[in-house]
DNA sequence: CCAAAAGTGTTATACTTACACCCATGC
DNA sequence: GCATGGGTGTAAGTATAACACTTTTGG
């Protein structure tokens, strides 16, 4: 049985994959392998198959590209301009993923010609992909101000200076390290490890890890790194 | 030209229409006019047409139901379970709308048998519509804590007690009226009118209206009406 | 021994919370 | 004149923001 006289559409999922390399944010892009816009830089995407949900499609596509599973992903809003794809109408549902760049070791999948680009200097993207990235970044800025999601970008053990650099990068602002440390530690989400990371200084910085026990019970208080006026009028 | 060998899907938009009657939140529902689930309570929905975007579809559908245009609407995330509609796979994109119940005066459109139900006592809804409503409400709670959107539910002139009742209803909490007043007035979004509303007390409460001049320049500071732990782990 | 990054405390200010009485009016 | 809901201020506690010096160690 079918609903009659209604137009059916192609539905695609596009993956916006953010990484952080310790000093700047990066976006994983591929060179599109088919027409139109063949060879142009693009988000990794694919059509939703008959028996999968959007979440499943997004995970399948991310896995094809990076070989990774169980990655933090979240749906961004649908893009629906009828003419957004010149070949045929395609409804696109972008997903954001946050991954630790180290975990993605240019796996088997060189066939996609994937490349990390600094967010500050992206190449021109096909269709409305740049819009998707902008929206996703905005949403990430908004959400990270209240939710402990940026940790997804770091390895299991990380240092406070790394964490601070991540927040500073996202909000393009300087944060006083004493205030930052105090606020993050006050959440009880962090557990201090015994070892130090000496890769970026002679003295070395203590490693921390997420304290899973507290992860569910506690919460970060509000980070005011983002100007309040932006919190208010931008984003979702 | 077309992309080959790909399944195309029906895409529907469903409208989650919230109202506030001065003491409780309501949801506008219709009795579905066609099979399956004919006569059951449902969100107002419709299929996306060939030449319209999702936003356009949502506005068209809302207008069909209520006769209203230029209403605040926002996309919620896509629902994509392959079997969510028993007839045929349909991807649903819900939209939330906030409307002033007074403005919707059971227009011409009685043909849809629309009815306002208190959110607390909704009938059983078809498919996954209850899930959509829950998600939308969550998102509204979250967003209203930082953005001045609840005003959309009120007429142009409203009183502080009305406004307070709206926040109290949304967060299911009591708020001290002195603190509430101070915080809202400190935003500079409100302009005091000369007239009073005497409909709910003998003394009468002053009307306020949104000060459009300040609407863009200023911002509300954060309302802590919602427990922080919820801000943290729920919603978008 | 010195350069470079990590770590740590205090004070002033702003914001949040808790709390209670008088006011205006219609009946 | 009294019952009902509207309006208003203050003080204590908590969170934020601004600020500079000492520690460690590899070279």
Short mmCIF file of C-alpha atoms (C1' of nucleotides) in Angstrom, two decimals:
data_model
loop_
_atom_site.label_atom_id
_atom_site.label_comp_id
_atom_site.label_asym_id
_atom_site.label_seq_id
_atom_site.Cartn_x
_atom_site.Cartn_y
_atom_site.Cartn_z
CA UNK A 1 0.00 0.00 0.00
CA UNK A 2 1.17 3.54 -0.69
CA UNK A 3 0.08 7.11 -0.29
CA UNK A 4 -0.93 8.22 -3.74
CA UNK A 5 -0.04 11.22 -5.83
CA UNK A 6 2.84 12.39 -3.71
CA UNK A 7 6.33 13.19 -4.79
CA UNK A 8 9.08 11.11 -3.18
CA UNK A 9 12.52 12.54 -2.53
CA UNK A 10 16.05 11.36 -2.19
CA UNK A 11 17.28 11.80 1.37
CA UNK A 12 20.99 12.13 2.08
CA UNK A 13 23.01 12.26 5.27
CA UNK A 14 26.14 14.40 5.35
CA UNK A 15 28.77 14.07 8.07
CA UNK A 16 30.40 17.17 9.51
CA UNK A 17 33.43 15.75 11.26
CA UNK A 18 35.27 18.08 13.59
CA UNK A 19 38.62 17.39 15.13
CA UNK A 20 41.04 19.36 17.29
CA UNK A 21 44.76 18.93 16.93
CA UNK A 22 45.86 20.67 20.11
CA UNK A 23 45.92 24.11 18.63
CA UNK A 24 43.17 24.42 16.08
CA UNK A 25 39.89 22.95 14.93
CA UNK A 26 39.82 20.89 11.78
CA UNK A 27 37.20 19.51 9.47
CA UNK A 28 37.48 16.22 7.62
CA UNK A 29 36.59 16.55 3.94
CA UNK A 30 36.67 14.27 0.95
CA UNK A 31 37.01 14.79 -2.75
CA UNK A 32 33.69 13.89 -4.22
CA UNK A 33 33.95 10.83 -6.41
CA UNK A 34 31.08 11.33 -8.80
CA UNK A 35 29.32 13.96 -10.86
CA UNK A 36 28.24 16.65 -10.41
CA UNK A 37 31.12 18.51 -8.75
CA UNK A 38 33.41 15.49 -9.08
CA UNK A 39 36.79 16.07 -7.39
CA UNK A 40 35.50 19.06 -5.47
CA UNK A 41 35.82 19.15 -1.68
CA UNK A 42 32.74 17.95 0.08
CA UNK A 43 31.37 16.56 3.30
CA UNK A 44 31.19 12.81 3.34
CA UNK A 45 27.63 11.89 2.55
CA UNK A 46 25.37 9.17 1.27
CA UNK A 47 21.78 8.33 0.59
CA UNK A 48 19.56 6.83 3.25
CA UNK A 49 18.86 3.21 2.47
CA UNK A 50 15.51 1.51 2.62
CA UNK A 51 15.88 -0.18 5.97
CA UNK A 52 18.01 2.20 7.99
CA UNK A 53 17.16 5.21 10.13
CA UNK A 54 19.03 8.48 9.71
CA UNK A 55 21.18 7.77 12.76
CA UNK A 56 22.13 4.43 11.31
CA UNK A 57 22.92 5.99 7.97
CA UNK A 58 25.13 8.59 9.61
CA UNK A 59 27.06 5.96 11.52
CA UNK A 60 27.46 3.80 8.46
CA UNK A 61 28.81 6.70 6.45
CA UNK A 62 31.17 7.85 9.18
CA UNK A 63 32.45 4.32 9.54
CA UNK A 64 33.04 4.00 5.81
CA UNK A 65 35.15 7.12 5.87
CA UNK A 66 37.08 6.77 9.09
CA UNK A 67 36.74 3.16 10.15
CA UNK A 68 35.53 4.39 13.54
CA UNK A 69 32.36 3.42 15.40
CA UNK A 70 30.72 4.60 18.59
CA UNK A 71 31.50 8.18 17.90
CA UNK A 72 29.54 11.09 19.31
CA UNK A 73 27.16 12.23 16.56
CA UNK A 74 24.23 14.55 16.54
CA UNK A 75 21.67 15.57 14.00
CA UNK A 76 21.69 19.14 12.73
CA UNK A 77 18.68 20.54 10.99
CA UNK A 78 17.51 19.45 7.57
CA UNK A 79 18.51 21.36 4.44
CA UNK A 80 15.70 21.39 1.96
CA UNK A 81 16.08 23.98 -0.78
CA UNK A 82 14.51 22.30 -3.80
CA UNK A 83 17.41 23.27 -6.04
CA UNK A 84 20.26 22.61 -3.65
CA UNK A 85 21.49 19.73 -5.79
CA UNK A 86 21.45 20.47 -9.53
CA UNK A 87 20.85 16.86 -10.57
CA UNK A 88 17.72 16.13 -8.65
CA UNK A 89 16.02 17.28 -5.50
CA UNK A 90 17.81 15.85 -2.45
CA UNK A 91 16.87 16.50 1.13
CA UNK A 92 20.03 16.59 3.23
CA UNK A 93 20.25 15.86 6.93
CA UNK A 94 23.67 16.81 8.25
CA UNK A 95 25.18 15.19 11.33
CA UNK A 96 28.06 16.54 13.41
CA UNK A 97 30.65 14.17 14.76
CA UNK A 98 33.43 15.03 17.18
CA UNK A 99 36.47 12.83 16.93
CA UNK A 100 39.92 12.65 18.39
CA UNK A 101 42.20 13.17 15.40
CA UNK A 102 44.69 10.71 16.81
CA UNK A 103 42.12 7.94 16.71
CA UNK A 104 41.63 8.49 13.02
CA UNK A 105 44.93 7.23 11.68
CA UNK A 106 44.15 7.52 7.97
CA UNK A 107 42.86 3.98 8.23
CA UNK A 108 42.42 1.69 5.28
CA UNK A 109 40.22 4.23 3.65
CA UNK A 110 42.53 6.32 1.57
CA UNK A 111 40.19 5.65 -1.31
CA UNK A 112 38.11 8.64 -0.29
CA UNK A 113 41.06 11.05 -0.39
CA UNK A 114 39.99 12.44 2.94
CA UNK A 115 41.89 15.37 4.34
CA UNK A 116 41.78 17.44 7.53
CA UNK A 117 41.45 21.14 6.81
CA UNK A 118 41.83 23.84 9.45
CA UNK A 119 38.42 25.40 9.99
CA UNK A 120 39.93 28.79 9.37
CA UNK A 121 41.02 27.93 5.88
CA UNK A 122 38.50 25.62 4.31
CA UNK A 123 38.43 25.15 0.57
CA UNK A 124 35.26 26.04 -1.28
CA UNK A 125 32.67 23.36 -0.60
CA UNK A 126 30.02 22.01 -2.91
CA UNK A 127 26.33 22.89 -2.75
CA UNK A 128 25.29 24.26 0.65
CA UNK A 129 27.90 22.34 2.61
CA UNK A 130 29.55 25.50 3.90
CA UNK A 131 26.21 26.57 5.36
CA UNK A 132 25.92 23.23 7.08
CA UNK A 133 29.35 23.59 8.60
CA UNK A 134 28.59 27.10 9.81
CA UNK A 135 25.36 25.97 11.41
CA UNK A 136 27.02 22.97 13.02
CA UNK A 137 29.80 25.09 14.43
CA UNK A 138 27.31 27.48 15.85
CA UNK A 139 25.41 24.69 17.46
CA UNK A 140 28.61 23.24 18.86
CA UNK A 141 29.56 26.61 20.35
CA UNK A 142 26.19 26.86 21.94
CA UNK A 143 26.06 23.36 23.28
CA UNK A 144 29.62 23.22 24.55
CA UNK A 145 28.91 26.24 26.74
CA UNK A 146 26.68 24.02 28.88
CA UNK A 147 27.44 20.42 28.12
CA UNK A 148 30.69 18.53 28.51
CA UNK A 149 30.96 17.47 24.89
CA UNK A 150 34.29 18.89 23.84
CA UNK A 151 35.95 16.01 25.67
CA UNK A 152 35.00 13.90 22.68
CA UNK A 153 37.70 15.69 20.75
CA UNK A 154 40.46 14.66 23.13
CA UNK A 155 42.14 11.37 23.90
CA UNK A 156 41.18 9.58 27.11
CA UNK A 157 43.95 11.38 28.94
CA UNK A 158 44.40 15.06 28.38
CA UNK A 159 45.89 18.02 30.17
CA UNK A 160 44.23 21.18 31.43
CA UNK A 161 46.19 23.37 29.02
CA UNK A 162 44.90 21.23 26.14
CA UNK A 163 41.37 21.53 27.39
CA UNK A 164 41.71 25.25 27.78
CA UNK A 165 43.12 25.63 24.29
CA UNK A 166 40.07 23.82 22.99
CA UNK A 167 37.65 26.19 24.66
CA UNK A 168 39.71 29.18 23.66
CA UNK A 169 39.75 28.00 20.08
CA UNK A 170 36.04 27.40 19.91
CA UNK A 171 35.10 30.77 21.34
CA UNK A 172 38.05 32.63 19.87
CA UNK A 173 38.83 34.16 23.18
CA UNK A 174 41.47 34.07 25.88
CA UNK A 175 40.51 32.56 29.20
CA UNK A 176 42.35 33.16 32.44
CA UNK A 177 43.87 29.83 33.35
CA UNK A 178 43.27 30.16 37.07
CA UNK A 179 39.57 30.80 36.54
CA UNK A 180 39.36 28.09 33.93
CA UNK A 181 41.00 25.49 36.13
CA UNK A 182 38.83 26.35 39.08
CA UNK A 183 35.64 26.10 37.09
CA UNK A 184 36.44 22.86 35.37
CA UNK A 185 37.64 21.18 38.54
CA UNK A 186 34.54 22.33 40.39
CA UNK A 187 32.43 20.16 38.13
CA UNK A 188 33.96 16.99 39.56
CA UNK A 189 34.07 15.56 36.07
CA UNK A 190 37.84 15.40 36.01
CA UNK A 191 40.13 12.91 37.63
CA UNK A 192 43.80 13.78 38.00
CA UNK A 193 46.21 11.12 36.86
CA UNK A 194 49.67 10.55 38.25
CA UNK A 195 51.55 10.94 34.98
CA UNK A 196 52.47 14.11 33.24
CA UNK A 197 52.51 15.02 29.59
CA UNK A 198 55.92 16.43 28.84
CA UNK A 199 55.41 16.87 25.14
CA UNK A 200 54.71 20.56 25.30
CA UNK A 201 56.78 21.82 28.20
CA UNK A 202 59.75 20.94 30.31
CA UNK A 203 57.84 20.96 33.54
CA UNK A 204 55.08 18.80 32.12
CA UNK A 205 51.33 19.06 32.68
CA UNK A 206 49.33 16.53 34.65
CA UNK A 207 47.02 14.29 32.71
CA UNK A 208 43.36 14.25 33.59
CA UNK A 209 40.63 11.85 32.57
CA UNK A 210 36.85 11.96 32.69
CA UNK A 211 35.53 10.64 35.95
CA UNK A 212 32.76 8.43 34.62
CA UNK A 213 31.24 7.98 38.04
CA UNK A 214 30.49 11.66 38.28
CA UNK A 215 29.62 12.05 34.64
CA UNK A 216 25.99 11.17 35.18
CA UNK A 217 25.46 12.68 38.59
CA UNK A 218 27.02 16.02 38.18
CA UNK A 219 26.94 18.87 35.76
CA UNK A 220 29.14 21.63 34.59
CA UNK A 221 27.98 25.01 35.60
CA UNK A 222 27.59 27.51 32.87
CA UNK A 223 30.67 28.64 31.06
CA UNK A 224 30.46 32.25 30.23
CA UNK A 225 33.15 32.07 27.62
CA UNK A 226 30.62 32.87 24.95
CA UNK A 227 29.33 36.43 24.97
CA UNK A 228 25.84 36.34 26.41
CA UNK A 229 24.37 38.31 23.55
CA UNK A 230 25.34 35.50 21.22
CA UNK A 231 23.89 32.86 23.44
CA UNK A 232 20.75 34.78 23.26
CA UNK A 233 20.09 35.47 19.70
CA UNK A 234 21.99 32.87 17.76
CA UNK A 235 21.59 29.17 17.34
CA UNK A 236 19.16 26.64 18.72
CA UNK B 1 18.95 13.70 -14.93
CA UNK B 2 18.69 11.61 -11.79
CA UNK B 3 20.82 9.71 -9.33
CA UNK B 4 20.29 6.08 -10.14
CA UNK B 5 19.40 3.07 -8.05
CA UNK B 6 18.41 4.98 -4.96
CA UNK B 7 15.21 4.70 -3.00
CA UNK B 8 13.16 7.87 -2.74
CA UNK B 9 11.05 8.62 0.32
CA UNK B 10 7.96 10.54 1.21
CA UNK B 11 8.81 13.51 3.41
CA UNK B 12 6.20 14.95 5.73
CA UNK B 13 6.12 18.01 7.94
CA UNK B 14 4.20 17.86 11.21
CA UNK B 15 3.27 20.96 13.19
CA UNK B 16 3.52 20.95 16.95
CA UNK B 17 1.48 23.96 17.90
CA UNK B 18 1.78 25.14 21.46
CA UNK B 19 -0.44 27.71 23.09
CA UNK B 20 -0.80 29.10 26.59
CA UNK B 21 -4.18 30.11 27.94
CA UNK B 22 -3.02 32.08 30.96
CA UNK B 23 -2.82 29.10 33.23
CA UNK B 24 -1.71 26.10 31.23
CA UNK B 25 0.03 25.00 28.07
CA UNK B 26 -2.04 23.52 25.30
CA UNK B 27 -1.41 21.65 22.12
CA UNK B 28 -3.49 21.98 18.98
CA UNK B 29 -4.46 18.62 17.52
CA UNK B 30 -6.65 17.46 14.68
CA UNK B 31 -8.57 14.34 13.96
CA UNK B 32 -6.80 12.70 11.12
CA UNK B 33 -8.96 12.66 8.02
CA UNK B 34 -7.64 9.64 6.17
CA UNK B 35 -6.43 6.09 6.70
CA UNK B 36 -4.55 4.73 8.48
CA UNK B 37 -5.58 5.90 11.95
CA UNK B 38 -8.49 7.89 10.53
CA UNK B 39 -10.30 9.90 13.22
CA UNK B 40 -7.43 9.48 15.69
CA UNK B 41 -5.82 12.54 17.24
CA UNK B 42 -2.76 13.68 15.41
CA UNK B 43 -0.46 16.58 14.76
CA UNK B 44 -1.38 18.55 11.69
CA UNK B 45 0.89 17.37 8.94
CA UNK B 46 1.34 17.14 5.24
CA UNK B 47 3.73 16.00 2.56
CA UNK B 48 6.42 18.28 1.22
CA UNK B 49 5.57 19.36 -2.29
CA UNK B 50 7.91 19.42 -5.24
CA UNK B 51 8.74 23.09 -5.22
CA UNK B 52 8.68 24.06 -1.58
CA UNK B 53 11.29 23.93 1.17
CA UNK B 54 10.48 22.42 4.56
CA UNK B 55 9.99 25.84 6.10
CA UNK B 56 7.54 26.73 3.37
CA UNK B 57 5.71 23.45 3.83
CA UNK B 58 5.44 24.02 7.57
CA UNK B 59 4.02 27.49 7.06
CA UNK B 60 1.59 26.30 4.45
CA UNK B 61 0.33 23.57 6.73
CA UNK B 62 0.05 25.82 9.75
CA UNK B 63 -1.83 28.33 7.69
CA UNK B 64 -4.24 25.70 6.40
CA UNK B 65 -5.04 24.71 9.93
CA UNK B 66 -5.18 28.02 11.73
CA UNK B 67 -5.44 30.66 9.06
CA UNK B 68 -2.43 32.37 10.63
CA UNK B 69 0.81 33.46 8.96
CA UNK B 70 4.06 34.92 10.21
CA UNK B 71 4.12 32.69 13.23
CA UNK B 72 7.26 31.72 15.08
CA UNK B 73 8.22 28.24 13.88
CA UNK B 74 11.29 26.17 14.32
CA UNK B 75 12.46 22.86 13.00
CA UNK B 76 12.86 19.96 15.42
CA UNK B 77 14.88 16.97 14.46
CA UNK B 78 13.87 14.47 11.82
CA UNK B 79 12.08 11.24 12.74
CA UNK B 80 13.18 8.45 10.52
CA UNK B 81 12.27 5.00 11.83
CA UNK B 82 11.62 3.05 8.65
CA UNK B 83 8.39 1.58 10.04
CA UNK B 84 7.00 4.66 11.74
CA UNK B 85 4.12 4.80 9.27
CA UNK B 86 2.55 1.43 8.53
CA UNK B 87 1.51 2.32 5.00
CA UNK B 88 4.82 3.35 3.58
CA UNK B 89 8.08 4.75 4.78
CA UNK B 90 7.69 8.46 5.56
CA UNK B 91 10.41 10.70 6.89
CA UNK B 92 8.85 13.25 9.24
CA UNK B 93 10.26 16.64 10.07
CA UNK B 94 8.35 18.20 12.94
CA UNK B 95 8.15 21.94 13.47
CA UNK B 96 7.18 23.71 16.67
CA UNK B 97 5.02 26.79 16.50
CA UNK B 98 4.16 29.08 19.39
CA UNK B 99 0.91 30.91 19.01
CA UNK B 100 -1.28 33.17 21.04
CA UNK B 101 -4.45 31.16 21.53
CA UNK B 102 -6.54 34.30 21.26
CA UNK B 103 -5.28 34.92 17.76
CA UNK B 104 -6.52 31.55 16.68
CA UNK B 105 -10.25 32.13 16.83
CA UNK B 106 -11.41 28.83 15.40
CA UNK B 107 -11.20 30.50 12.01
CA UNK B 108 -12.90 29.23 8.91
CA UNK B 109 -11.12 25.95 9.34
CA UNK B 110 -13.45 23.88 11.39
CA UNK B 111 -13.13 21.27 8.71
CA UNK B 112 -10.05 19.91 10.46
CA UNK B 113 -11.84 19.39 13.78
CA UNK B 114 -8.92 20.98 15.53
CA UNK B 115 -8.95 21.09 19.29
CA UNK B 116 -6.72 22.52 22.01
CA UNK B 117 -5.73 19.90 24.56
CA UNK B 118 -3.98 20.70 27.83
CA UNK B 119 -0.47 19.32 27.60
CA UNK B 120 -1.05 17.49 30.83
CA UNK B 121 -3.90 15.47 29.44
CA UNK B 122 -3.24 14.69 25.83
CA UNK B 123 -5.14 11.93 24.10
CA UNK B 124 -3.18 9.06 22.62
CA UNK B 125 -1.50 10.28 19.46
CA UNK B 126 -0.81 8.35 16.29
CA UNK B 127 2.56 6.96 15.26
CA UNK B 128 5.46 8.65 17.03
CA UNK B 129 3.72 11.99 17.46
CA UNK B 130 3.90 11.84 21.25
CA UNK B 131 7.66 11.47 21.00
CA UNK B 132 7.79 14.52 18.77
CA UNK B 133 5.79 16.54 21.27
CA UNK B 134 8.04 15.44 24.13
CA UNK B 135 11.14 16.39 22.23
CA UNK B 136 9.70 19.71 21.19
CA UNK B 137 8.70 20.54 24.73
CA UNK B 138 12.15 19.70 25.94
CA UNK B 139 13.70 21.90 23.33
CA UNK B 140 11.32 24.71 24.23
CA UNK B 141 12.24 24.44 27.89
CA UNK B 142 15.85 24.60 27.02
CA UNK B 143 15.62 27.46 24.62
CA UNK B 144 13.25 29.57 26.68
CA UNK B 145 15.78 29.53 29.50
CA UNK B 146 18.01 31.77 27.41
CA UNK B 147 15.98 33.26 24.62
CA UNK B 148 12.95 35.51 24.82
CA UNK B 149 10.66 33.24 22.83
CA UNK B 150 7.80 32.63 25.21
CA UNK B 151 6.50 36.08 24.35
CA UNK B 152 5.22 34.52 21.15
CA UNK B 153 2.56 32.80 23.23
CA UNK B 154 1.16 36.05 24.56
CA UNK B 155 -0.80 38.88 23.00
CA UNK B 156 1.03 42.12 22.21
CA UNK B 157 0.15 43.44 25.62
CA UNK B 158 0.57 41.20 28.60
CA UNK B 159 1.08 41.52 32.33
CA UNK B 160 3.95 40.40 34.49
CA UNK B 161 1.79 37.90 36.37
CA UNK B 162 0.84 36.33 33.02
CA UNK B 163 4.46 36.15 31.99
CA UNK B 164 5.43 34.62 35.28
CA UNK B 165 2.68 32.02 35.06
CA UNK B 166 4.05 31.05 31.68
CA UNK B 167 7.55 30.43 32.97
CA UNK B 168 6.21 28.67 36.03
CA UNK B 169 4.08 26.42 33.85
CA UNK B 170 6.91 25.54 31.51
CA UNK B 171 9.34 24.64 34.27
CA UNK B 172 6.73 23.35 36.68
CA UNK B 173 8.15 25.45 39.43
CA UNK B 174 7.23 28.43 41.57
CA UNK B 175 9.23 31.60 41.05
CA UNK B 176 9.45 34.43 43.55
CA UNK B 177 7.66 37.34 41.93
CA UNK B 178 10.07 39.98 43.17
CA UNK B 179 13.04 38.15 41.73
CA UNK B 180 11.18 37.39 38.54
CA UNK B 181 10.16 40.99 38.01
CA UNK B 182 13.64 42.27 38.68
CA UNK B 183 15.21 39.87 36.24
CA UNK B 184 12.78 40.44 33.43
CA UNK B 185 12.86 44.19 33.76
CA UNK B 186 16.65 44.19 33.84
CA UNK B 187 16.66 42.89 30.28
CA UNK B 188 15.19 46.12 28.98
CA UNK B 189 13.00 44.11 26.67
CA UNK B 190 9.81 45.25 28.34
CA UNK B 191 7.99 48.51 28.01
CA UNK B 192 5.40 49.41 30.63
CA UNK B 193 2.09 50.59 29.24
CA UNK B 194 -0.25 53.02 30.92
CA UNK B 195 -3.29 50.75 31.02
CA UNK B 196 -3.97 47.94 33.39
CA UNK B 197 -5.54 44.57 32.90
CA UNK B 198 -8.33 44.23 35.40
CA UNK B 199 -9.57 40.87 34.24
CA UNK B 200 -7.87 38.90 36.94
CA UNK B 201 -7.78 41.18 39.94
CA UNK B 202 -9.45 44.22 41.36
CA UNK B 203 -6.33 46.24 41.57
CA UNK B 204 -5.35 45.39 38.03
CA UNK B 205 -1.90 44.60 36.64
CA UNK B 206 -0.01 46.89 34.32
CA UNK B 207 0.30 45.84 30.74
CA UNK B 208 3.75 45.50 29.23
CA UNK B 209 4.80 45.13 25.64
CA UNK B 210 8.01 44.09 23.95
CA UNK B 211 10.31 47.00 23.38
CA UNK B 212 11.30 46.31 19.81
CA UNK B 213 14.09 48.84 19.91
CA UNK B 214 15.88 46.86 22.55
CA UNK B 215 14.95 43.48 21.18
CA UNK B 216 17.96 43.33 18.91
CA UNK B 217 20.49 45.17 21.03
CA UNK B 218 19.99 43.55 24.35
CA UNK B 219 19.72 40.14 25.78
CA UNK B 220 18.13 38.36 28.64
CA UNK B 221 20.53 37.05 31.15
CA UNK B 222 20.26 33.43 32.00
CA UNK B 223 17.15 32.29 33.78
CA UNK B 224 17.92 29.67 36.28
CA UNK B 225 14.36 28.48 36.46
CA UNK B 226 15.38 25.18 34.96
CA UNK B 227 17.50 22.97 37.19
CA UNK B 228 21.05 23.13 35.95
CA UNK B 229 21.42 19.39 35.84
CA UNK B 230 18.68 19.25 33.26
CA UNK B 231 20.21 21.99 31.20
CA UNK B 232 23.24 19.89 31.17
CA UNK B 233 22.20 16.49 30.16
CA UNK B 234 18.96 16.88 28.27
CA UNK B 235 18.07 18.40 24.99
CA UNK B 236 20.00 20.24 22.34
"C1'" DC C 1 71.23 29.39 34.79
"C1'" DC C 2 67.58 30.60 32.06
"C1'" DA C 3 63.64 30.17 29.02
"C1'" DA C 4 59.12 28.28 28.70
"C1'" DA C 5 55.08 26.50 30.23
"C1'" DA C 6 52.48 24.81 34.56
"C1'" DG C 7 50.48 25.65 38.70
"C1'" DT C 8 48.31 28.22 42.37
"C1'" DG C 9 45.06 32.43 45.91
"C1'" DT C 10 42.86 36.66 46.94
"C1'" DT C 11 39.85 40.41 46.42
"C1'" DA C 12 36.10 43.24 44.35
"C1'" DT C 13 31.99 42.99 41.97
"C1'" DA C 14 27.85 41.12 40.14
"C1'" DC C 15 24.25 37.96 40.40
"C1'" DT C 16 21.09 35.01 42.82
"C1'" DT C 17 18.19 33.78 46.46
"C1'" DA C 18 15.29 34.16 50.35
"C1'" DC C 19 12.11 36.67 52.59
"C1'" DA C 20 7.19 40.08 54.17
"C1'" DC C 21 4.49 43.88 53.99
"C1'" DC C 22 1.58 47.57 51.94
"C1'" DC C 23 -1.52 48.94 47.98
"C1'" DA C 24 -5.64 49.38 45.14
"C1'" DT C 25 -9.97 47.95 44.06
"C1'" DG C 26 -14.65 45.67 43.50
"C1'" DC C 27 -17.84 43.68 45.94
"C1'" DG D 1 -14.31 46.94 55.29
"C1'" DC D 2 -12.36 43.03 53.63
"C1'" DA D 3 -10.69 39.66 50.39
"C1'" DT D 4 -7.90 39.28 46.35
"C1'" DG D 5 -4.15 39.70 43.65
"C1'" DG D 6 -0.39 43.41 42.45
"C1'" DG D 7 3.50 45.73 43.58
"C1'" DT D 8 7.94 46.71 45.89
"C1'" DG D 9 13.33 46.45 48.82
"C1'" DT D 10 17.04 44.51 51.43
"C1'" DA D 11 20.48 41.52 53.08
"C1'" DA D 12 23.20 37.15 52.82
"C1'" DG D 13 25.31 33.96 50.03
"C1'" DT D 14 27.41 32.40 45.86
"C1'" DA D 15 29.70 32.85 41.42
"C1'" DT D 16 32.45 35.48 38.45
"C1'" DA D 17 36.34 38.31 36.92
"C1'" DA D 18 40.59 40.45 37.38
"C1'" DC D 19 44.98 40.16 38.80
"C1'" DA D 20 51.09 38.10 39.35
"C1'" DC D 21 54.26 35.32 41.22
"C1'" DT D 22 56.52 30.75 42.06
"C1'" DT D 23 57.69 26.03 40.33
"C1'" DT D 24 59.84 22.70 37.38
"C1'" DT D 25 63.08 21.10 34.24
"C1'" DG D 26 65.46 20.43 29.62
"C1'" DG D 27 68.67 22.54 27.19
#
